[in-house]
Phi, psi and omega in degrees: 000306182304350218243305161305359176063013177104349190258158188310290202268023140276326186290305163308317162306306189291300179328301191309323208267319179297336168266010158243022178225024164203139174247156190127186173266105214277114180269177134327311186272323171290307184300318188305284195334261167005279203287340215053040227233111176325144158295146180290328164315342181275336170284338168271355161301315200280341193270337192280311181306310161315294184311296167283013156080033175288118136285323214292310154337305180320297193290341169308291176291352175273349181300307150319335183306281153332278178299331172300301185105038186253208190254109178345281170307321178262038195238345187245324169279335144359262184325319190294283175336302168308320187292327176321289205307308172314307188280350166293319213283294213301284183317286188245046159072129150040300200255350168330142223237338159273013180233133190265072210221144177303185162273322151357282182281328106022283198295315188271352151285323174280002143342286248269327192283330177309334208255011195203129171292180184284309206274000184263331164294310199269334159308347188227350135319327194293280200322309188261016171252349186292294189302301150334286188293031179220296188319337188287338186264002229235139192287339172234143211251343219254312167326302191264033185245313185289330200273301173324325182291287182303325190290330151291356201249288152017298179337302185280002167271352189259141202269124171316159180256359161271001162267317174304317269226265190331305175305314203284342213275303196312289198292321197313307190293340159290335170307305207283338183275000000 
């Protein structure tokens, strides 16, 4: 649904391509497959990732990325949508009545809000809507896909800047006794 954008004869187009490239039983997993579409858990690996100061992950998931075959673009509105989500979760909680998410997906997003201030959220919003408007044009993807991936991870390494503020107010006022 999310992948058809709202529209009827896209979704029924996307049904059509998952029942002729799978026999079976159609899963979750199946659909990702098919559709190219990242797993979501792999987005909560990369907010897991940040948080220990993993880089290396960038290069883990674009490599997955990359080999899978899946789709660039829709791997950065992915992402952007997940980063939505946190900050929706940070701002009014869990339980916010707009965000269209299971309960499952409720809990590991509110995990997920733990691991991130608010201005660290809206900082790596910036980072993929900058990247959205480039990755399209751009002949090669992976490079700036890896760079985009560290700069998130990077995030939690950066000293806020209403903390710096604060310090310096501080030594200034020792200075001054």
């Amino acid at each position: 649904a999310n992948r058809a954008d709202g529209g009827l004869r896209d979704a029924e187009s996307l049904l059509d391509q998952i029942i002729a490239f799978h026999a079976g039983e159609i899963t979750v997993n199946t659909i990702a497959e098919v559709l190219g579409i990242m797993p979501k858990e792999q987005l909560f690996a990369l907010d897991r990732a940040g948080k220990e100061g993993n880089h290396g992950f960038a290069f883990e998931l674009a490599h997955q990325i990359f080999t899978q075959g899946k789709d660039i673009v829709h791997f950065v509105e992915n992402l952007t949508e997940h980063f939505r989500n946190i900050l929706l979760v940070k701002l009014s909680g869990k339980s916010a009545p707009f965000l269209s998410l299971s309960q499952a997906e409720r809990e590991k997003y509110e995990a997920s809000a733990k691991l991130y201030s608010q201005e660290q959220c809206m900082t790596i919003l910036d980072f993929l809507i900058e990247a959205q408007n480039q990755i399209r044009f751009m002949p090669s993807t992976r490079i700036p896909l890896e760079a985009l991936l560290m700069r998130i991870i990077r995030v939690h390494q950066r000293i806020p800047i209403d903390f710096l503020v604060r310090r310096l107010s501080e030594l200034e006022e020792k200075l001054g006794s």
